[in-house]
Amino acid sequence: MSSLFDLAGKVALVTGGTKGIGRSIAKGYAMAGAEVVITGRRQDGCDGAAAELNDELDGQTVRGIGCHMGEWDQIDALVERVYGELGRVDVLVNNAAINPAPVTVAECTEAYFDKVYAVNVKGPIRLAGLVAPRMGESGGGSIINVTTMGAYSGGPRVSIYTSSKAALHNLTRAMAAEWAELNVKVNAIAPGPFMSEMMKGSMRFDPEFPARSGQATMMKRVADCDEIIGLALYLASDASSYVTGHDFKIAGGM
Ligand SMILES: NC(=O)c1ccc[n+]([C@@H]2O[C@H](COP(=O)([O-])OP(=O)(O)OC[C@H]3O[C@@H](n4cnc5c(N)ncnc54)[C@H](OP(=O)(O)O)[C@@H]3O)[C@@H](O)[C@H]2O)c1
């Protein structure tokens, strides 16, 4: 059974792997045997997070590369560097995202909209668009887009963020259809409440948000970030060989 979930010999690229959900995914992939590259906005933050993960993992290698997901030239450079140093990408997780201070639709400025969509939608399009054809040349791969439960429902004051994630759901279907012939599967993970930096940040605007989100689940709690690992590993590995174009909720029954 364990070979179904084995990532030995694979290279995984996890955007936003310096913190929270992405950090846990990176750790899980390294534990399953992959060489892992994590990204974040700043090189020093990536170096620190990679060093911490390498200490925790005792033997596997995680490396960090600074790359702002809203800047296409930085994404191009990231891809060149990863292929230059590691020669392949088998698993790509488009996890990095931002959810800035809440605004209503009427309050939304052009700058706010552009900032959110640049990181949450345009960046994943560019990165997946560069990586998928090269995955195809090396036999295939797995792309995972991290969205949110809010993508299904929308909601007041978070609609720019949730609509960007709804776009990513739609793009997941399109990418899966376009790249199935390359043996590249593309799926989305839609988390409910996880206790990450983003979740802690929400308390600046709404101190009750984590508790209320936990109560909105059947399990009546917020998840630990490591609880993402099982689903992320399933979608990255051969265990999900007939799974593409789908979205998976991981939200305690929310
Ligand atoms: N936590 C939740 O409850 C929850 C719920 C639903 C969906 N999600 C989704 O899960 C994913 C991870 O969220 P999280 O809660 O773990 O967030 P987080 O703790 O805020 O971590 C975000 C990660 O993204 C990176 N990042 C932020 N802006 C970036 C940019 N412009 N370019 C490159 N990297 C950037 C951060 O790295 P640096 O700070 O080092 O730049 C960090 O590694 C996101 O897609 C989020 O929408 C989270």
GROMACS .gro file of C-alpha atoms and ligand atoms in nm:
model
  302
    1MET     CA    1   0.000   0.000   0.000
    2SER     CA    2   0.270   0.249   0.093
    3SER     CA    3   0.399   0.266  -0.267
    4LEU     CA    4   0.066   0.428  -0.365
    5PHE     CA    5   0.160   0.732  -0.157
    6ASP     CA    6   0.536   0.724  -0.216
    7LEU     CA    7   0.694   1.041  -0.360
    8ALA     CA    8   1.055   0.914  -0.367
    9GLY     CA    9   1.240   1.051  -0.671
   10LYS     CA   10   0.975   1.321  -0.726
   11VAL     CA   11   1.020   1.697  -0.710
   12ALA     CA   12   0.741   1.901  -0.551
   13LEU     CA   13   0.705   2.280  -0.575
   14VAL     CA   14   0.482   2.434  -0.308
   15THR     CA   15   0.411   2.807  -0.332
   16GLY     CA   16   0.361   2.978   0.001
   17GLY     CA   17   0.540   2.689   0.169
   18THR     CA   18   0.700   2.910   0.433
   19LYS     CA   19   0.396   2.913   0.660
   20GLY     CA   20   0.062   2.758   0.748
   21ILE     CA   21  -0.106   2.511   0.516
   22GLY     CA   22   0.172   2.527   0.254
   23ARG     CA   23   0.440   2.456   0.511
   24SER     CA   24   0.249   2.146   0.627
   25ILE     CA   25   0.205   2.025   0.267
   26ALA     CA   26   0.578   2.072   0.204
   27LYS     CA   27   0.662   1.878   0.520
   28GLY     CA   28   0.424   1.596   0.425
   29TYR     CA   29   0.571   1.565   0.075
   30ALA     CA   30   0.926   1.559   0.210
   31MET     CA   31   0.824   1.288   0.461
   32ALA     CA   32   0.687   1.088   0.164
   33GLY     CA   33   1.030   1.111  -0.001
   34ALA     CA   34   1.003   1.407  -0.240
   35GLU     CA   35   1.260   1.678  -0.293
   36VAL     CA   36   1.064   1.989  -0.208
   37VAL     CA   37   1.095   2.354  -0.310
   38ILE     CA   38   0.902   2.609  -0.106
   39THR     CA   39   0.843   2.968  -0.204
   40GLY     CA   40   0.746   3.288  -0.027
   41ARG     CA   41   0.787   3.655  -0.104
   42ARG     CA   42   1.136   3.700   0.042
   43GLN     CA   43   1.447   3.491   0.004
   44ASP     CA   44   1.544   3.525   0.372
   45GLY     CA   45   1.200   3.402   0.483
   46CYS     CA   46   1.230   3.103   0.249
   47ASP     CA   47   1.580   3.022   0.374
   48GLY     CA   48   1.462   3.034   0.735
   49ALA     CA   49   1.157   2.816   0.673
   50ALA     CA   50   1.358   2.565   0.467
   51ALA     CA   51   1.624   2.540   0.740
   52GLU     CA   52   1.355   2.482   1.005
   53LEU     CA   53   1.186   2.212   0.796
   54ASN     CA   54   1.519   2.041   0.725
   55ASP     CA   55   1.589   2.027   1.100
   56GLU     CA   56   1.244   1.880   1.168
   57LEU     CA   57   1.272   1.629   0.885
   58ASP     CA   58   1.611   1.487   0.964
   59GLY     CA   59   1.748   1.391   0.623
   60GLN     CA   60   1.513   1.509   0.349
   61THR     CA   61   1.589   1.824   0.156
   62VAL     CA   62   1.366   2.124   0.137
   63ARG     CA   63   1.499   2.431  -0.043
   64GLY     CA   64   1.351   2.780  -0.049
   65ILE     CA   65   1.328   3.024  -0.338
   66GLY     CA   66   1.190   3.377  -0.304
   67CYS     CA   67   0.920   3.449  -0.561
   68HIS     CA   68   0.636   3.701  -0.547
   69MET     CA   69   0.337   3.523  -0.699
   70GLY     CA   70   0.198   3.847  -0.836
   71GLU     CA   71   0.506   3.911  -1.053
   72TRP     CA   72   0.524   3.706  -1.373
   73ASP     CA   73   0.895   3.778  -1.431
   74GLN     CA   74   0.970   3.632  -1.086
   75ILE     CA   75   0.756   3.327  -1.167
   76ASP     CA   76   0.944   3.276  -1.494
   77ALA     CA   77   1.275   3.298  -1.304
   78LEU     CA   78   1.149   3.052  -1.040
   79VAL     CA   79   1.064   2.793  -1.304
   80GLU     CA   80   1.399   2.835  -1.480
   81ARG     CA   81   1.581   2.796  -1.151
   82VAL     CA   82   1.390   2.487  -1.037
   83TYR     CA   83   1.436   2.312  -1.372
   84GLY     CA   84   1.802   2.424  -1.381
   85GLU     CA   85   1.877   2.287  -1.034
   86LEU     CA   86   1.644   1.988  -1.008
   87GLY     CA   87   1.558   1.905  -1.370
   88ARG     CA   88   1.188   1.835  -1.319
   89VAL     CA   89   0.868   1.918  -1.132
   90ASP     CA   90   0.628   1.630  -1.064
   91VAL     CA   91   0.395   1.804  -0.820
   92LEU     CA   92   0.297   2.172  -0.819
   93VAL     CA   93   0.084   2.317  -0.540
   94ASN     CA   94  -0.056   2.664  -0.608
   95ASN     CA   95  -0.107   2.744  -0.241
   96ALA     CA   96   0.020   3.103  -0.188
   97ALA     CA   97  -0.264   3.351  -0.162
   98ILE     CA   98  -0.362   3.673   0.008
   99ASN     CA   99  -0.680   3.782   0.182
  100PRO     CA  100  -0.619   4.146   0.281
  101ALA     CA  101  -0.836   4.362   0.507
  102PRO     CA  102  -1.206   4.302   0.442
  103VAL     CA  103  -1.386   4.534   0.199
  104THR     CA  104  -1.738   4.543   0.060
  105VAL     CA  105  -1.790   4.529  -0.317
  106ALA     CA  106  -1.870   4.902  -0.313
  107GLU     CA  107  -1.548   4.982  -0.123
  108CYS     CA  108  -1.322   4.776  -0.349
  109THR     CA  109  -1.062   4.985  -0.533
  110GLU     CA  110  -0.894   4.891  -0.858
  111ALA     CA  111  -0.563   4.856  -0.670
  112TYR     CA  112  -0.718   4.617  -0.413
  113PHE     CA  113  -0.879   4.404  -0.684
  114ASP     CA  114  -0.559   4.390  -0.892
  115LYS     CA  115  -0.345   4.297  -0.591
  116VAL     CA  116  -0.569   4.005  -0.487
  117TYR     CA  117  -0.625   3.870  -0.837
  118ALA     CA  118  -0.254   3.907  -0.928
  119VAL     CA  119  -0.147   3.672  -0.647
  120ASN     CA  120  -0.451   3.441  -0.625
  121VAL     CA  121  -0.540   3.397  -0.994
  122LYS     CA  122  -0.284   3.537  -1.238
  123GLY     CA  123   0.016   3.387  -1.057
  124PRO     CA  124  -0.125   3.032  -1.051
  125ILE     CA  125  -0.221   3.063  -1.420
  126ARG     CA  126   0.134   3.164  -1.515
  127LEU     CA  127   0.308   2.906  -1.295
  128ALA     CA  128   0.085   2.615  -1.398
  129GLY     CA  129   0.105   2.728  -1.761
  130LEU     CA  130   0.484   2.710  -1.755
  131VAL     CA  131   0.510   2.386  -1.561
  132ALA     CA  132   0.234   2.167  -1.712
  133PRO     CA  133   0.384   2.131  -2.062
  134ARG     CA  134   0.720   2.038  -1.909
  135MET     CA  135   0.551   1.788  -1.678
  136GLY     CA  136   0.399   1.639  -1.992
  137GLU     CA  137   0.742   1.605  -2.153
  138SER     CA  138   0.864   1.405  -1.853
  139GLY     CA  139   0.563   1.171  -1.840
  140GLY     CA  140   0.305   1.366  -1.640
  141GLY     CA  141   0.244   1.514  -1.299
  142SER     CA  142  -0.004   1.655  -1.050
  143ILE     CA  143  -0.114   2.015  -1.000
  144ILE     CA  144  -0.313   2.114  -0.693
  145ASN     CA  145  -0.484   2.451  -0.660
  146VAL     CA  146  -0.566   2.552  -0.302
  147THR     CA  147  -0.896   2.741  -0.291
  148THR     CA  148  -1.141   2.787   0.000
  149MET     CA  149  -1.487   2.682   0.119
  150GLY     CA  150  -1.581   3.046   0.061
  151ALA     CA  151  -1.541   2.985  -0.313
  152TYR     CA  152  -1.873   2.795  -0.307
  153SER     CA  153  -2.070   3.048  -0.109
  154GLY     CA  154  -1.919   3.395  -0.135
  155GLY     CA  155  -1.993   3.623   0.157
  156PRO     CA  156  -2.000   3.984   0.269
  157ARG     CA  157  -1.668   4.176   0.282
  158VAL     CA  158  -1.455   3.885   0.153
  159SER     CA  159  -1.597   3.864  -0.198
  160ILE     CA  160  -1.282   3.977  -0.379
  161TYR     CA  161  -1.088   3.695  -0.212
  162THR     CA  162  -1.362   3.433  -0.244
  163SER     CA  163  -1.436   3.522  -0.606
  164SER     CA  164  -1.065   3.488  -0.688
  165LYS     CA  165  -1.081   3.136  -0.544
  166ALA     CA  166  -1.401   3.060  -0.737
  167ALA     CA  167  -1.208   3.158  -1.049
  168LEU     CA  168  -0.939   2.911  -0.948
  169HIS     CA  169  -1.201   2.636  -0.916
  170ASN     CA  170  -1.315   2.709  -1.269
  171LEU     CA  171  -0.956   2.721  -1.392
  172THR     CA  172  -0.893   2.385  -1.227
  173ARG     CA  173  -1.154   2.228  -1.458
  174ALA     CA  174  -1.008   2.405  -1.761
  175MET     CA  175  -0.650   2.309  -1.679
  176ALA     CA  176  -0.751   1.948  -1.615
  177ALA     CA  177  -0.927   1.928  -1.951
  178GLU     CA  178  -0.640   2.092  -2.140
  179TRP     CA  179  -0.365   1.884  -1.979
  180ALA     CA  180  -0.525   1.540  -1.940
  181GLU     CA  181  -0.359   1.435  -2.267
  182LEU     CA  182  -0.024   1.522  -2.108
  183ASN     CA  183  -0.100   1.290  -1.815
  184VAL     CA  184  -0.111   1.595  -1.588
  185LYS     CA  185  -0.395   1.577  -1.335
  186VAL     CA  186  -0.526   1.902  -1.187
  187ASN     CA  187  -0.743   1.919  -0.877
  188ALA     CA  188  -0.845   2.172  -0.614
  189ILE     CA  189  -0.843   2.153  -0.236
  190ALA     CA  190  -1.097   2.379  -0.064
  191PRO     CA  191  -1.006   2.417   0.305
  192GLY     CA  192  -1.239   2.524   0.580
  193PRO     CA  193  -1.087   2.693   0.888
  194PHE     CA  194  -0.720   2.607   0.955
  195MET     CA  195  -0.515   2.774   1.229
  196SER     CA  196  -0.257   2.948   1.007
  197GLU     CA  197  -0.105   3.297   0.992
  198MET     CA  198  -0.392   3.399   0.764
  199MET     CA  199  -0.646   3.277   1.020
  200LYS     CA  200  -0.464   3.454   1.304
  201GLY     CA  201  -0.448   3.770   1.087
  202SER     CA  202  -0.828   3.765   1.052
  203MET     CA  203  -0.854   3.826   1.427
  204ARG     CA  204  -0.724   4.182   1.376
  205PHE     CA  205  -1.051   4.266   1.204
  206ASP     CA  206  -1.279   4.017   1.378
  207PRO     CA  207  -1.146   3.860   1.701
  208GLU     CA  208  -1.428   3.603   1.706
  209PHE     CA  209  -1.366   3.480   1.349
  210PRO     CA  210  -1.167   3.162   1.427
  211ALA     CA  211  -1.409   3.052   1.701
  212ARG     CA  212  -1.713   3.126   1.480
  213SER     CA  213  -1.557   2.942   1.185
  214GLY     CA  214  -1.485   2.640   1.403
  215GLN     CA  215  -1.846   2.640   1.524
  216ALA     CA  216  -1.965   2.641   1.161
  217THR     CA  217  -1.814   2.293   1.112
  218MET     CA  218  -1.975   1.966   1.223
  219MET     CA  219  -1.661   1.891   1.421
  220LYS     CA  220  -1.687   2.225   1.605
  221ARG     CA  221  -1.321   2.312   1.575
  222VAL     CA  222  -1.054   2.479   1.363
  223ALA     CA  223  -0.809   2.236   1.202
  224ASP     CA  224  -0.439   2.211   1.269
  225CYS     CA  225  -0.242   2.282   0.948
  226ASP     CA  226  -0.093   1.931   0.948
  227GLU     CA  227  -0.444   1.793   0.895
  228ILE     CA  228  -0.412   1.899   0.529
  229ILE     CA  229  -0.131   1.648   0.466
  230GLY     CA  230  -0.338   1.334   0.396
  231LEU     CA  231  -0.549   1.490   0.119
  232ALA     CA  232  -0.254   1.679  -0.031
  233LEU     CA  233  -0.049   1.358  -0.041
  234TYR     CA  234  -0.337   1.161  -0.194
  235LEU     CA  235  -0.371   1.413  -0.477
  236ALA     CA  236   0.005   1.434  -0.537
  237SER     CA  237   0.065   1.060  -0.549
  238ASP     CA  238  -0.032   0.759  -0.762
  239ALA     CA  239  -0.315   0.689  -0.515
  240SER     CA  240  -0.521   0.944  -0.713
  241SER     CA  241  -0.425   0.824  -1.063
  242TYR     CA  242  -0.788   0.847  -1.196
  243VAL     CA  243  -0.868   1.178  -1.026
  244THR     CA  244  -0.862   1.500  -1.224
  245GLY     CA  245  -1.072   1.814  -1.262
  246HIS     CA  246  -1.226   1.768  -0.919
  247ASP     CA  247  -1.242   1.983  -0.608
  248PHE     CA  248  -1.216   1.842  -0.257
  249LYS     CA  249  -1.354   2.002   0.056
  250ILE     CA  250  -1.153   1.956   0.376
  251ALA     CA  251  -1.364   2.138   0.626
  252GLY     CA  252  -1.485   1.917   0.910
  253GLY     CA  253  -1.833   1.891   0.758
  254MET     CA  254  -1.878   2.269   0.721
  255LIG     N1  255  -0.617   2.912   0.687
  255LIG     C1  256  -0.740   2.894   0.648
  255LIG     O1  257  -0.831   2.883   0.729
  255LIG     C2  258  -0.771   2.883   0.500
  255LIG     C3  259  -0.904   2.860   0.465
  255LIG     C4  260  -0.937   2.848   0.332
  255LIG     C5  261  -0.837   2.857   0.235
  255LIG     N2  262  -0.709   2.882   0.272
  255LIG     C6  263  -0.611   2.888   0.164
  255LIG     O2  264  -0.498   2.809   0.199
  255LIG     C7  265  -0.381   2.865   0.140
  255LIG     C8  266  -0.276   2.885   0.246
  255LIG     O3  267  -0.328   2.974   0.341
  255LIG     P1  268  -0.271   2.988   0.488
  255LIG     O4  269  -0.389   3.008   0.575
  255LIG     O5  270  -0.173   2.881   0.518
  255LIG     O6  271  -0.198   3.130   0.472
  255LIG     P2  272  -0.073   3.195   0.547
  255LIG     O7  273  -0.050   3.132   0.678
  255LIG     O8  274  -0.101   3.341   0.541
  255LIG     O9  275   0.048   3.160   0.451
  255LIG     C9  276   0.048   3.216   0.322
  255LIG    C10  277   0.170   3.171   0.248
  255LIG    O10  278   0.170   3.235   0.120
  255LIG    C11  279   0.288   3.311   0.105
  255LIG     N3  280   0.257   3.433   0.031
  255LIG    C12  281   0.173   3.533   0.066
  255LIG     N4  282   0.170   3.627  -0.028
  255LIG    C13  283   0.255   3.586  -0.126
  255LIG    C14  284   0.295   3.641  -0.250
  255LIG     N5  285   0.250   3.758  -0.294
  255LIG     N6  286   0.384   3.571  -0.325
  255LIG    C15  287   0.433   3.453  -0.281
  255LIG     N7  288   0.399   3.397  -0.165
  255LIG    C16  289   0.310   3.463  -0.088
  255LIG    C17  290   0.339   3.338   0.245
  255LIG    O11  291   0.480   3.348   0.242
  255LIG     P3  292   0.564   3.475   0.292
  255LIG    O12  293   0.485   3.539   0.403
  255LIG    O13  294   0.692   3.414   0.334
  255LIG    O14  295   0.574   3.561   0.172
  255LIG    C18  296   0.299   3.209   0.317
  255LIG    O15  297   0.394   3.108   0.296
  255LIG    C19  298  -0.424   2.993   0.071
  255LIG    O16  299  -0.447   2.965  -0.066
  255LIG    C20  300  -0.555   3.027   0.138
  255LIG    O17  301  -0.639   3.104   0.057
  255LIG    C21  302  -0.674   2.896   0.403
   0.00000   0.00000   0.00000
